Tab-separated table of C-alpha atoms and ligand atoms in Angstrom:
chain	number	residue	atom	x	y	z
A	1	UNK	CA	0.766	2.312	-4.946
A	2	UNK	CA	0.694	-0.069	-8.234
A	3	UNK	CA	-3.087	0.327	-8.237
A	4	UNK	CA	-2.946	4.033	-8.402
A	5	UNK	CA	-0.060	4.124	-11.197
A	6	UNK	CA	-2.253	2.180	-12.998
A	7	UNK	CA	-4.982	4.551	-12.713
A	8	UNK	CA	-2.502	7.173	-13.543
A	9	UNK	CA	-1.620	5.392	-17.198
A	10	UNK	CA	-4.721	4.974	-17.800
A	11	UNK	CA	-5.872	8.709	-16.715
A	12	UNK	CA	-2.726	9.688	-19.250
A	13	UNK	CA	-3.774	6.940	-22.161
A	14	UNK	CA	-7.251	8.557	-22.213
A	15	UNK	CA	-6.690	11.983	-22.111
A	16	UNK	CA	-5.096	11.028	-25.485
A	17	UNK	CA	-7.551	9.333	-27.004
A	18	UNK	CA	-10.592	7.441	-25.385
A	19	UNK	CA	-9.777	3.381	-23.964
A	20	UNK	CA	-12.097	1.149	-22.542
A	21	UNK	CA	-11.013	-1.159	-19.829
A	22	UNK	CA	-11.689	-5.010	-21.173
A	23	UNK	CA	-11.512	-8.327	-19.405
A	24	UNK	CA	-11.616	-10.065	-22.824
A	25	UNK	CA	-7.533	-10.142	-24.043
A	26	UNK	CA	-8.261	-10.772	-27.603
A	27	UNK	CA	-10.419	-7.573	-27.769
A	28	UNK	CA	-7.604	-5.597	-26.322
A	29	UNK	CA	-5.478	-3.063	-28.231
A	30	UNK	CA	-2.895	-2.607	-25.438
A	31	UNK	CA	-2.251	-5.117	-22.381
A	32	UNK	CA	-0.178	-3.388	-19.923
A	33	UNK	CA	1.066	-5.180	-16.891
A	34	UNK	CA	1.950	-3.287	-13.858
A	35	UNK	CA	4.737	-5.194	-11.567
A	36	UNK	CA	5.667	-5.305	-8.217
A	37	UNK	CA	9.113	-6.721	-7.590
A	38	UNK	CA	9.106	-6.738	-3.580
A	39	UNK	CA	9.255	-10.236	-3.568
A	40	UNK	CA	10.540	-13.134	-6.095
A	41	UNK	CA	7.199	-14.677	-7.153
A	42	UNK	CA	5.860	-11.935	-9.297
A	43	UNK	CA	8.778	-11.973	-11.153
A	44	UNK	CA	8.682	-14.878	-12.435
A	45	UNK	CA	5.026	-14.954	-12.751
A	46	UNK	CA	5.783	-12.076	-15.288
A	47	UNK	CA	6.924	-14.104	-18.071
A	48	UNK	CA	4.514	-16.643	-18.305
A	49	UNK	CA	2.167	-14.102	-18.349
A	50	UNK	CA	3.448	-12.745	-21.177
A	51	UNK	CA	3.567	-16.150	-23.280
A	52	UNK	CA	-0.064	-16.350	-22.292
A	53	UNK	CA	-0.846	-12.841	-23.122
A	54	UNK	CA	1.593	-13.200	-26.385
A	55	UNK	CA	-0.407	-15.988	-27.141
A	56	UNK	CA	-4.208	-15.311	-27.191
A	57	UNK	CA	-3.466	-11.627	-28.211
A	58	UNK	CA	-4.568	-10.078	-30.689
A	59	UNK	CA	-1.931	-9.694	-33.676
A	60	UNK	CA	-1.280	-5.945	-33.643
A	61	UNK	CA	-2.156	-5.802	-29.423
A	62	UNK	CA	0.899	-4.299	-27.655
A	63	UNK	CA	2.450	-5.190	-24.563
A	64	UNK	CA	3.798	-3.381	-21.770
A	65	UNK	CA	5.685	-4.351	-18.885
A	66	UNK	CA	5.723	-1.413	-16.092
A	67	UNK	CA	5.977	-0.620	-12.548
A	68	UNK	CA	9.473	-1.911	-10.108
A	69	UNK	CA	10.308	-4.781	-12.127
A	70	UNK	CA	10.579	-2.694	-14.885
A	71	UNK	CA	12.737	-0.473	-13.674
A	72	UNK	CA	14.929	-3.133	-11.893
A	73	UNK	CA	14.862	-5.393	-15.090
A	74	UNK	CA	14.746	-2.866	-17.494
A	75	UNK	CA	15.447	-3.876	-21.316
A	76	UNK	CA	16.812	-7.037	-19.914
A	77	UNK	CA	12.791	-7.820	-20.278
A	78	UNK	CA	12.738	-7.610	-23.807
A	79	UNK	CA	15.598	-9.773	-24.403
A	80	UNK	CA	13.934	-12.484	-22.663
A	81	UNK	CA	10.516	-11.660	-23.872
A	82	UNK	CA	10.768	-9.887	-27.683
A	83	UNK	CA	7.258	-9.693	-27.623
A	84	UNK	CA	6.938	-6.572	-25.384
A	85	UNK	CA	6.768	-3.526	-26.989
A	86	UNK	CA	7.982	-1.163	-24.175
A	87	UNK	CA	8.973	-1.227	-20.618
A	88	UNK	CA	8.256	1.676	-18.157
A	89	UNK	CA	9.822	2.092	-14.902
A	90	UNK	CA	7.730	2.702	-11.709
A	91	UNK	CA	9.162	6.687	-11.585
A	92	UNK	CA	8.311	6.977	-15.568
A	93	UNK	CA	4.267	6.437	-15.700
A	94	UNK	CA	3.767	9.941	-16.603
A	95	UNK	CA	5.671	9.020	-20.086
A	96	UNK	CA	3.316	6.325	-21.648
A	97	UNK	CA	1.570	7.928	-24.182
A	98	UNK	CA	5.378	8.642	-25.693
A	99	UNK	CA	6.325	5.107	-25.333
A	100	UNK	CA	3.557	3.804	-26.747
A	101	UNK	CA	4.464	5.397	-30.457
A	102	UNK	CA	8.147	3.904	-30.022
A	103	UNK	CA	9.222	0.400	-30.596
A	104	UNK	CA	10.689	-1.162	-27.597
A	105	UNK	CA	11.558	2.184	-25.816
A	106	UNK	CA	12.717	1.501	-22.420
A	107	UNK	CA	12.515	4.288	-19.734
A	108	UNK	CA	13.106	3.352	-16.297
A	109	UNK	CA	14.948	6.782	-14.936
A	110	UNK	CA	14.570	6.071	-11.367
A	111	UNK	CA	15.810	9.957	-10.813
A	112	UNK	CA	12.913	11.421	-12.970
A	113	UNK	CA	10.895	13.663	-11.121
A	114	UNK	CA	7.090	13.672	-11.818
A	115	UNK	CA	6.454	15.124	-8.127
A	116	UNK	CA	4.367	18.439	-9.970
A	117	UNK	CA	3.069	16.490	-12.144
A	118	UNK	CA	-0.935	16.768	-12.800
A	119	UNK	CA	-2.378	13.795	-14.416
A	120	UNK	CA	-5.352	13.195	-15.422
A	121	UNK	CA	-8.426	12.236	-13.814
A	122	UNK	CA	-9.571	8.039	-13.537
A	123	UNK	CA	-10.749	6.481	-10.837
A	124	UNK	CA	-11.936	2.779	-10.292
A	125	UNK	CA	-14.302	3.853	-7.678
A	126	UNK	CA	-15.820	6.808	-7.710
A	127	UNK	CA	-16.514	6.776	-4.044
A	128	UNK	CA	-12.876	6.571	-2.721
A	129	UNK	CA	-9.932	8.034	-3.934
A	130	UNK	CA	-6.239	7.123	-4.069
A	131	UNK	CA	-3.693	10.386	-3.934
A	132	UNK	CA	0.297	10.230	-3.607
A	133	UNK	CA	1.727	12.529	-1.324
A	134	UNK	CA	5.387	10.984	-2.498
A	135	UNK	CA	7.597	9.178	-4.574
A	136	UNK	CA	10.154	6.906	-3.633
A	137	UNK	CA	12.234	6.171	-0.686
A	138	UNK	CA	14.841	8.051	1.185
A	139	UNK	CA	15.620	4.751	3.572
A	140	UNK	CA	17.793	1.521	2.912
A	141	UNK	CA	16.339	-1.042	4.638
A	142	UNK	CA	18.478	-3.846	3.925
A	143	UNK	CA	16.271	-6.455	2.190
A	144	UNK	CA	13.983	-3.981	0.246
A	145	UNK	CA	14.377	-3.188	-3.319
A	146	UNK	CA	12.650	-0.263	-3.583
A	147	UNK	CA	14.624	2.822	-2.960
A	148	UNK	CA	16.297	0.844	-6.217
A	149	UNK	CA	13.011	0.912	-8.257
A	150	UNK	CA	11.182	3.835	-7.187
A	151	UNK	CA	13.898	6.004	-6.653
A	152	UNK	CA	15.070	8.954	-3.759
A	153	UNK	CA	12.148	10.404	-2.018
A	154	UNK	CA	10.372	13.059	-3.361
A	155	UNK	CA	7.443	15.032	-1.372
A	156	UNK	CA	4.449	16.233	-3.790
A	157	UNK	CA	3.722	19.921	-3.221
A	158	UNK	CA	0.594	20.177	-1.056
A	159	UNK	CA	-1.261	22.250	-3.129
A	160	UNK	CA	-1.669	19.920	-5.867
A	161	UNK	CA	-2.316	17.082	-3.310
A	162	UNK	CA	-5.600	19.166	-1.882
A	163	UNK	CA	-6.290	19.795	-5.911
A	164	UNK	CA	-6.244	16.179	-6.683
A	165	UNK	CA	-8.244	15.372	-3.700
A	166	UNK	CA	-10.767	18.551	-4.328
A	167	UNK	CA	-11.413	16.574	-7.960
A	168	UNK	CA	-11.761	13.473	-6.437
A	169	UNK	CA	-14.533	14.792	-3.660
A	170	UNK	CA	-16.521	16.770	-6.327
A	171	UNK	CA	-17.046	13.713	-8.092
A	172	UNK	CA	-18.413	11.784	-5.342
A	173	UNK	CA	-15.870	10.586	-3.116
A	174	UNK	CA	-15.986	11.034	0.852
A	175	UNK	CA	-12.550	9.052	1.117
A	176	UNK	CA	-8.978	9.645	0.270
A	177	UNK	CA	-5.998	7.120	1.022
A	178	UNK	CA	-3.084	9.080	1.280
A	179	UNK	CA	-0.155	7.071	-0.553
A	180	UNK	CA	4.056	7.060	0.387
A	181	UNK	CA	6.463	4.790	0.841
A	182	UNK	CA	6.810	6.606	4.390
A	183	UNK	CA	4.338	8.890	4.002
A	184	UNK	CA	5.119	10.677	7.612
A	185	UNK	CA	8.444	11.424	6.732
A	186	UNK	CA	6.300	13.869	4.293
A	187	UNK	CA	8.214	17.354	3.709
A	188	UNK	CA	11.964	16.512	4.148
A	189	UNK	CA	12.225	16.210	0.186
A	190	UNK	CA	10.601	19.013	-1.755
A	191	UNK	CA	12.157	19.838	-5.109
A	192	UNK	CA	10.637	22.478	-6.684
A	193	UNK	CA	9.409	25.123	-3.588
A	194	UNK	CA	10.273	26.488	-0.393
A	195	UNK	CA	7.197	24.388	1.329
A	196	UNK	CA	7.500	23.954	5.235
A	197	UNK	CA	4.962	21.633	5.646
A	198	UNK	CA	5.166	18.505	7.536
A	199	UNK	CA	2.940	15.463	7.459
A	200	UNK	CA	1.273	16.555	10.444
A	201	UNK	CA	0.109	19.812	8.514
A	202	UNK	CA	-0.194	18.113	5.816
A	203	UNK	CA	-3.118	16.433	7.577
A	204	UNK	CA	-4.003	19.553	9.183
A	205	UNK	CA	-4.579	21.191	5.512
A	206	UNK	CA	-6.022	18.642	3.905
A	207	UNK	CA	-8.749	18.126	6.778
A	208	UNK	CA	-10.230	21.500	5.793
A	209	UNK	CA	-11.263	20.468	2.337
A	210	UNK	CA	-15.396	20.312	2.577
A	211	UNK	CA	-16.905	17.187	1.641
A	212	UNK	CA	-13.977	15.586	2.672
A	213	UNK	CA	-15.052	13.237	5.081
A	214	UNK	CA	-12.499	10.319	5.828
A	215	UNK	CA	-8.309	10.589	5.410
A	216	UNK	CA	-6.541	7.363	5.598
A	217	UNK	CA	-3.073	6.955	4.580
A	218	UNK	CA	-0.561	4.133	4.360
A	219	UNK	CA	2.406	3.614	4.959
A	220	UNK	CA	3.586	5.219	7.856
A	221	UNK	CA	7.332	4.385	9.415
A	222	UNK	CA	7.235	3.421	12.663
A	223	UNK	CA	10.666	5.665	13.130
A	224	UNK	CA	8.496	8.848	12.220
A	225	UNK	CA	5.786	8.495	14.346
A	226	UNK	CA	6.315	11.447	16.825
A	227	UNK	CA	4.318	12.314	19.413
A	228	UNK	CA	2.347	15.532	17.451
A	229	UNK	CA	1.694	13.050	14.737
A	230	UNK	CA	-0.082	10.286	16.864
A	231	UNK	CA	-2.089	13.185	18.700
A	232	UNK	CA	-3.125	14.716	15.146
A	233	UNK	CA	-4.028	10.688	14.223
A	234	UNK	CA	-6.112	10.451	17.669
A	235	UNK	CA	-7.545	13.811	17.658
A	236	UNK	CA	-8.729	14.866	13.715
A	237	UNK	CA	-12.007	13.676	13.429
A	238	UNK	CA	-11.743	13.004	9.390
A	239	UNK	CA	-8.487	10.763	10.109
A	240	UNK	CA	-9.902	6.893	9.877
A	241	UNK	CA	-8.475	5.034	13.584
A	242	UNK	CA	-6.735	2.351	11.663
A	243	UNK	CA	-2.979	2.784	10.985
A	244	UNK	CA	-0.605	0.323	9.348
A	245	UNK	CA	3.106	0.286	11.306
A	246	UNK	CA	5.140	-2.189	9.669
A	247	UNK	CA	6.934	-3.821	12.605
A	248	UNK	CA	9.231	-6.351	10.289
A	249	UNK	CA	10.896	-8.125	13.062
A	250	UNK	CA	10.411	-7.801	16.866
A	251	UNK	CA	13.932	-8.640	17.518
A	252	UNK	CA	16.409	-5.594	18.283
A	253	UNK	CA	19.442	-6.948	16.610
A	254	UNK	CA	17.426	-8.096	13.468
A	255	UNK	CA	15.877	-4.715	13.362
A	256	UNK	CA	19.402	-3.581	13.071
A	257	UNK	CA	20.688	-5.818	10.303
A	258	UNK	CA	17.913	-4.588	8.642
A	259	UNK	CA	18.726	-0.956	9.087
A	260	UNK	CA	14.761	0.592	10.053
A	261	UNK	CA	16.248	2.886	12.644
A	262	UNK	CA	14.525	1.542	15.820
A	263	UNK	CA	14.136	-0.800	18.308
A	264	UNK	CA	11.808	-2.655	19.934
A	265	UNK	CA	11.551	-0.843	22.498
A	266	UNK	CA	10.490	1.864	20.742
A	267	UNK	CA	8.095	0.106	18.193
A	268	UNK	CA	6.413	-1.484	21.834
A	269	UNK	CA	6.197	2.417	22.622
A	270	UNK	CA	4.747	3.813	20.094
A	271	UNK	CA	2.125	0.996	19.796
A	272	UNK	CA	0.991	1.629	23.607
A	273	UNK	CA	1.083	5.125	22.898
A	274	UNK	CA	-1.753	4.830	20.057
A	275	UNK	CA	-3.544	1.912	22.185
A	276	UNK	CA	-3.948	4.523	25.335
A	277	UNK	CA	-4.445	7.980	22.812
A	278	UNK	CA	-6.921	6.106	20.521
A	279	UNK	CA	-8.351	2.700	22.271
A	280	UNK	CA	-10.530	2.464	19.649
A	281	UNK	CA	-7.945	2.347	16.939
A	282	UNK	CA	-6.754	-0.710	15.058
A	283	UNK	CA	-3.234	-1.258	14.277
A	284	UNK	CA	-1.864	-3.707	11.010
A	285	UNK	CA	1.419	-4.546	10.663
A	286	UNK	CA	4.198	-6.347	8.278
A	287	UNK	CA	6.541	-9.045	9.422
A	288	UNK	CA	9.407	-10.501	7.491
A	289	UNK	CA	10.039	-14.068	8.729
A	290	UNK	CA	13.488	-15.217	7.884
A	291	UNK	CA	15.438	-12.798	7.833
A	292	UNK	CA	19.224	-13.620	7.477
A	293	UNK	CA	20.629	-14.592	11.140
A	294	UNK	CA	17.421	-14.665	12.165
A	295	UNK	CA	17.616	-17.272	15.149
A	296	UNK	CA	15.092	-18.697	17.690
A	297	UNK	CA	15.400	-16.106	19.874
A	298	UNK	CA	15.053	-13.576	17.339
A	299	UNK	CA	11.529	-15.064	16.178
A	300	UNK	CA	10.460	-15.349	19.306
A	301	UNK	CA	10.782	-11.445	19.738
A	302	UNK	CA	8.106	-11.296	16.992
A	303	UNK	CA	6.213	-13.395	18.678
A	304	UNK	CA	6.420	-10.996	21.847
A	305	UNK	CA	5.525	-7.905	19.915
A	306	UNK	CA	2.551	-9.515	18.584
A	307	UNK	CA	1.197	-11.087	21.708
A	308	UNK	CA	1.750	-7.749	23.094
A	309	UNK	CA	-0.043	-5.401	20.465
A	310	UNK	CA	-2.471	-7.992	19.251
A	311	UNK	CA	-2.400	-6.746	15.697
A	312	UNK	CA	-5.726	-6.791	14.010
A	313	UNK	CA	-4.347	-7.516	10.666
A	314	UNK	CA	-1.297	-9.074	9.964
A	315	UNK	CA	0.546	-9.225	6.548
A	316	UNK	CA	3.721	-11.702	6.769
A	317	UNK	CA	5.846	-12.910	4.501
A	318	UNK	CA	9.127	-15.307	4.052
A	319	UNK	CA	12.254	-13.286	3.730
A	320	UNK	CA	12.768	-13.527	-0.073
A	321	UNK	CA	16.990	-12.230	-1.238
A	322	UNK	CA	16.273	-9.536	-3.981
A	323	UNK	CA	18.893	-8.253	-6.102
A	324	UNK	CA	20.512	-4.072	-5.457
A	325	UNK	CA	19.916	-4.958	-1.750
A	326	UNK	CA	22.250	-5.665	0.756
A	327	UNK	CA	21.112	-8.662	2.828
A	328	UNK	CA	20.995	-10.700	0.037
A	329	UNK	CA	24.720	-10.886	-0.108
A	330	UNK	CA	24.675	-11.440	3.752
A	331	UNK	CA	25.809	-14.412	5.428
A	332	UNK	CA	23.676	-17.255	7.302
A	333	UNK	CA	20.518	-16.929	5.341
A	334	UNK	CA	18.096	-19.136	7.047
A	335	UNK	CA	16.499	-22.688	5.364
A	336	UNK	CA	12.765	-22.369	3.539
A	337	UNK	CA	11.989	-25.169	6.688
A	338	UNK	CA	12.502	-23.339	9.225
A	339	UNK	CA	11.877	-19.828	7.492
A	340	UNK	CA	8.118	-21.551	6.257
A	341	UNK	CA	7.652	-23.229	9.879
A	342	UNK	CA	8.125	-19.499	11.319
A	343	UNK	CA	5.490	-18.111	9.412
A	344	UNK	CA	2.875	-20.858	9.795
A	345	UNK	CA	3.267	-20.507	13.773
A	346	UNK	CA	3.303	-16.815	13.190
A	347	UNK	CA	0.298	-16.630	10.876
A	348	UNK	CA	-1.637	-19.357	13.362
A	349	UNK	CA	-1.075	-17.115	16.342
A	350	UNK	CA	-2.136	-14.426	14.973
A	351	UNK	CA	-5.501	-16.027	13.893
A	352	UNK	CA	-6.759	-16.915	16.759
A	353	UNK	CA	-6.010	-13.234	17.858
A	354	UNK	CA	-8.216	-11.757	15.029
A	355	UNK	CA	-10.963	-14.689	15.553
A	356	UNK	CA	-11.087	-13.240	19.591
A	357	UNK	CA	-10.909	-9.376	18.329
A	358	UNK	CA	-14.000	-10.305	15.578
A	359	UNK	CA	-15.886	-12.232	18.010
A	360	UNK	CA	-15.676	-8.962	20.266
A	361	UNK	CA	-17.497	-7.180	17.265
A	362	UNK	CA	-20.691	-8.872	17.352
A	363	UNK	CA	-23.823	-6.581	18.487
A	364	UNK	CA	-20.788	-3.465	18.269
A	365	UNK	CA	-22.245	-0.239	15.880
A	366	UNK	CA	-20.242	1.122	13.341
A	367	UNK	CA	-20.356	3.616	10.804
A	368	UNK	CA	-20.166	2.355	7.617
A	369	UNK	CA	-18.931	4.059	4.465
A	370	UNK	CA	-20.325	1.849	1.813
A	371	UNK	CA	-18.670	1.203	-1.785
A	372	UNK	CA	-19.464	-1.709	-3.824
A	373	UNK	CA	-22.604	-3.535	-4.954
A	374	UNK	CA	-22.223	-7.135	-4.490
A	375	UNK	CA	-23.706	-9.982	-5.632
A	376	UNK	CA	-27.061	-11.418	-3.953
A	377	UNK	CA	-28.230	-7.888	-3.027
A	378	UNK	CA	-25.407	-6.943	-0.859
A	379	UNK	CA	-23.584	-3.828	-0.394
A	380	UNK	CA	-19.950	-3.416	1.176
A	381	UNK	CA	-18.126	-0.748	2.994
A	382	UNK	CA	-15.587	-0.407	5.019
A	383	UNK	CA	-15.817	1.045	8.746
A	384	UNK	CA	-13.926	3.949	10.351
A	385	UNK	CA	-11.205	1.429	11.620
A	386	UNK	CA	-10.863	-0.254	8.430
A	387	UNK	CA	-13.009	-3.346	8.706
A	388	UNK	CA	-14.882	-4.805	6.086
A	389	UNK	CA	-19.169	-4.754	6.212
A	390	UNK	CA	-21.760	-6.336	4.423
A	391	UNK	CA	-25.068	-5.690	4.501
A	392	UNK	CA	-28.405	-6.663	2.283
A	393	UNK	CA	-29.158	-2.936	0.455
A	394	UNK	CA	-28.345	-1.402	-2.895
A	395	UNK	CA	-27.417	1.574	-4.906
A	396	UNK	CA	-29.011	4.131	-2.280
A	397	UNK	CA	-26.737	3.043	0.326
A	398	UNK	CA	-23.583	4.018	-2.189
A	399	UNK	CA	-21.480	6.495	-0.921
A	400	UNK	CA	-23.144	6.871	2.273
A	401	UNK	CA	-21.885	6.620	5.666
A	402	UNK	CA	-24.567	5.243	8.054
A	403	UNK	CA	-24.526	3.185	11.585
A	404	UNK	CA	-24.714	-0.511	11.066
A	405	UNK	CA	-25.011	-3.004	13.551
A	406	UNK	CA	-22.827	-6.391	14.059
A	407	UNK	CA	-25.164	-9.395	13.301
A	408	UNK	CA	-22.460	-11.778	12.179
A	409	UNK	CA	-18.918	-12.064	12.754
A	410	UNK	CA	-16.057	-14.127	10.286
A	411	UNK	CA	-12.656	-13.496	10.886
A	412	UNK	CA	-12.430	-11.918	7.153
A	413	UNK	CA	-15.545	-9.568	7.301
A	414	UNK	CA	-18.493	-8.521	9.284
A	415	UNK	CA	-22.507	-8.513	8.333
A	416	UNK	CA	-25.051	-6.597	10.068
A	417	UNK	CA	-27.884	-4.863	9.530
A	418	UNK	CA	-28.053	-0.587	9.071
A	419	UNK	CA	-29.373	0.903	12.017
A	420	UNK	CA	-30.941	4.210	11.650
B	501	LIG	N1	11.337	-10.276	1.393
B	501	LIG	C1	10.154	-10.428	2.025
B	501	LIG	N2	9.322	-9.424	2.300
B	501	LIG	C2	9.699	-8.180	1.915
B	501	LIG	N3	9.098	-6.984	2.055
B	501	LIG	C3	9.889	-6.047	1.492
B	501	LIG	N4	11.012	-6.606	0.986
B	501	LIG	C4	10.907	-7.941	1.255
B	501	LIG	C5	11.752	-9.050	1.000
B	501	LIG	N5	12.931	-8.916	0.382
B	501	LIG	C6	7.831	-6.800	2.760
B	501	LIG	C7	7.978	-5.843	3.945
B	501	LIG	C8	7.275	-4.608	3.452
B	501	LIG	C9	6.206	-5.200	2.555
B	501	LIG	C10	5.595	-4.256	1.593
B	501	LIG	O1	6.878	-6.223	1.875
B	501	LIG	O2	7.305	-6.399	5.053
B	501	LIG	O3	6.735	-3.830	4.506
B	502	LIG	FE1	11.609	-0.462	1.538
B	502	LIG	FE2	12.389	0.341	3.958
B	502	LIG	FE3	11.811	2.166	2.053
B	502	LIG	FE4	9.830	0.728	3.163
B	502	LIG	S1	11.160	2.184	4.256
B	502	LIG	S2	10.137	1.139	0.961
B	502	LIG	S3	10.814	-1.262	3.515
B	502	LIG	S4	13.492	0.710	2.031
């Protein structure tokens, strides 16, 4: 999400007048850095950065700070820092170009509504493209700041998704990554029309664009995933067979502290339901270790789930209390020991899982969508069920999708050779 606002500011910043991207701070005019304010850590990474950036700037360089810890922080930020010039809140990217004439403005309206907004066009990679579907969040998960950063949940009217993604696909890209906080809960929250589309049409529309040749999307809520939206994910040939359902904790009770609206039952369910409509689909997941109350028993329902669905990638984290959310004013929140012990048993289950599900790989074909040069004559891509590929080639294999064989398996990528 943070990638593409950034792509969105800078989009807006040239359609103003032309920027160049620079890795060399003192030749910058304007340093702008995006935040994410899910967890602590990159809060307080934020203002050393900007002493550093402060520093080594050049004298009339501005600074920005924008994205959720904007809005959450707001002109608190240049209090503690004088040296930014203006802070933009994650629901306010379409304003930058006015902020950027005002001297520490501050605009962090989490209830402004960009959903018809156009903006311009920027992509990083030409090949693949990154389109939001909605803003914000209509849930209130307990230990998640975001419905207080990026606002109520707004759906973006179809027809300027398929626009954005017709752009995208005449300039070269195959690939669009469909982006929402819960992005199958798409069409409860339209502002401006009388659309009665849900996410399953959405998919359904969007599938018909030509040249279009690969939909992902992420994320979806494991509380949304109905049955005619798992079929659509297993049937529609242009939808990639990886999907992301963020599990959090396996345990029922914890699941209800944390208010996601389901149990594990029901996350079990829907995972078996994928595994036996789509066998050859791979399934990712988020897990919060730590949560408040969590006890033994509790962790070792994660444990369950994950033995059980055998996730193929895993992204885990310690519970970390963030301010605006509820849990952080709960009682019994658990010691970093045992909260940091959790996650290293977690994280060491679950990589000898992936080292037995890439082992599996080797001699497999795939069909490779390939991206990037790389260094030492390599090319990577990314296969239909989202794993990562390298193989020795160059520019011709760019933007192509072609069959590649397994040669070599690590548990963080795959090399092979293309196999025509
Ligand atoms: N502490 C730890 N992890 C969190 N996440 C969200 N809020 C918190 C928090 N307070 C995790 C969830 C979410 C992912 C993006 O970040 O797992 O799915
Ligand atoms: Fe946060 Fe829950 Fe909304 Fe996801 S669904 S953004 S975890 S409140």
């Amino acid at each position: 999400m943070n990638v593409r606002d950034s792509e969105h500011m800078i989009a807006e910043l040239n359609a103003k007048e032309p920027y160049e991207l620079t890795e060399e701070l003192g030749d910058a005019d304007l340093i702008i850095i995006n935040t994410c304010s899910v967890r602590e850590k990159p809060v307080s990474k934020l203002f050393s950065e900007i002493g550093v950036f402060n520093k080594y700037k050049k004298e009339s360089a501005k600074i920005g700070v924008t994205g959720c810890t904007a809005s959450h922080l707001g002109k608190e930020i240049i209090k503690r820092a004088p040296a930014v010039d203006f802070v933009l809140g994650a629901r306010n990217i379409s304003k930058i170009t006015k902020v950027l004439e005002e001297k520490h403005a501050v605009e962090i309206d989490i209830n402004h509504d960009d959903s018809s907004y156009a903006f311009g066009e920027y992509r990083t990679n030409p090949f693949k493209s990154m389109v939001n579907i909605s803003m914000g969040c209509d849930k209130s998960c307990t230990y998640c700041i975001v419905p207080a950063t990026r606002g109520d949940e707004v759906s973006i009217p179809s027809d300027l998704i398929v626009s954005e993604i017709a752009k995208a696909v005449k300039t070269g890209a195959k690939e669009v990554m469909l982006l929402g906080q819960n992005v199958n809960n798409y069409g409860k929250h339209f502002t401006a029309n009388d659309e009665k589309l849900n996410f399953t049409g959405l998919l359904q529309k969007i599938s018909k664009i030509e040249g279009l040749e690969r939909i992902r999307f992420t994320s979806p809520h494991p509380l949304h995933m109905d049955d005619e939206f798992l079929e659509e994910f297993a049937n529609n040939p242009k939808i990639c067979k990886q999907i992301h359902v963020p599990l959090q904790s396996g345990s029922t009770s914890l699941l209800k502290a944390m208010r996601r609206g389901y149990s594990k039952e029901w996350f079990l369910n829907r995972c078996e339901k994928i595994r036996k409509l789509c066998p050859e689909a791979t399934i990712s997941t988020d897990i919060i270790v730590g949560f408040p109350g969590e006890s033994e028993e509790d962790f070792e329902d994660t444990m369950d789930v994950l033995e059980k669905v055998r996730f193929e990638q895993l992204f885990s984290f310690k519970y970390s209390p963030r301010p605006h959310t509820a849990a952080a004013e709960f009682e019994e929140q658990i010691p970093n020991e045992i909260a940091g012990a959790r996650l290293t048993k977690l994280q060491a289950r679950h990589t000898e899982i992936l080292d037995e599900v890439m082992d599996a790989q080797m001699g497999r074909v795939h069909k490779v969508y390939f991206d990037e040069l790389k260094a030492g004559g390599k090319v990577s891509g990314r296969s239909d069920d989202g794993k990562l590929f390298f193989v020795e080639g160059s520019e011709e294999l760019l933007g192509e999708i072609v069959p590649v064989k397994v040669t070599k398996v690590s548990r963080g990528a795959l090399e092979g050779v293309v196999c025509n």
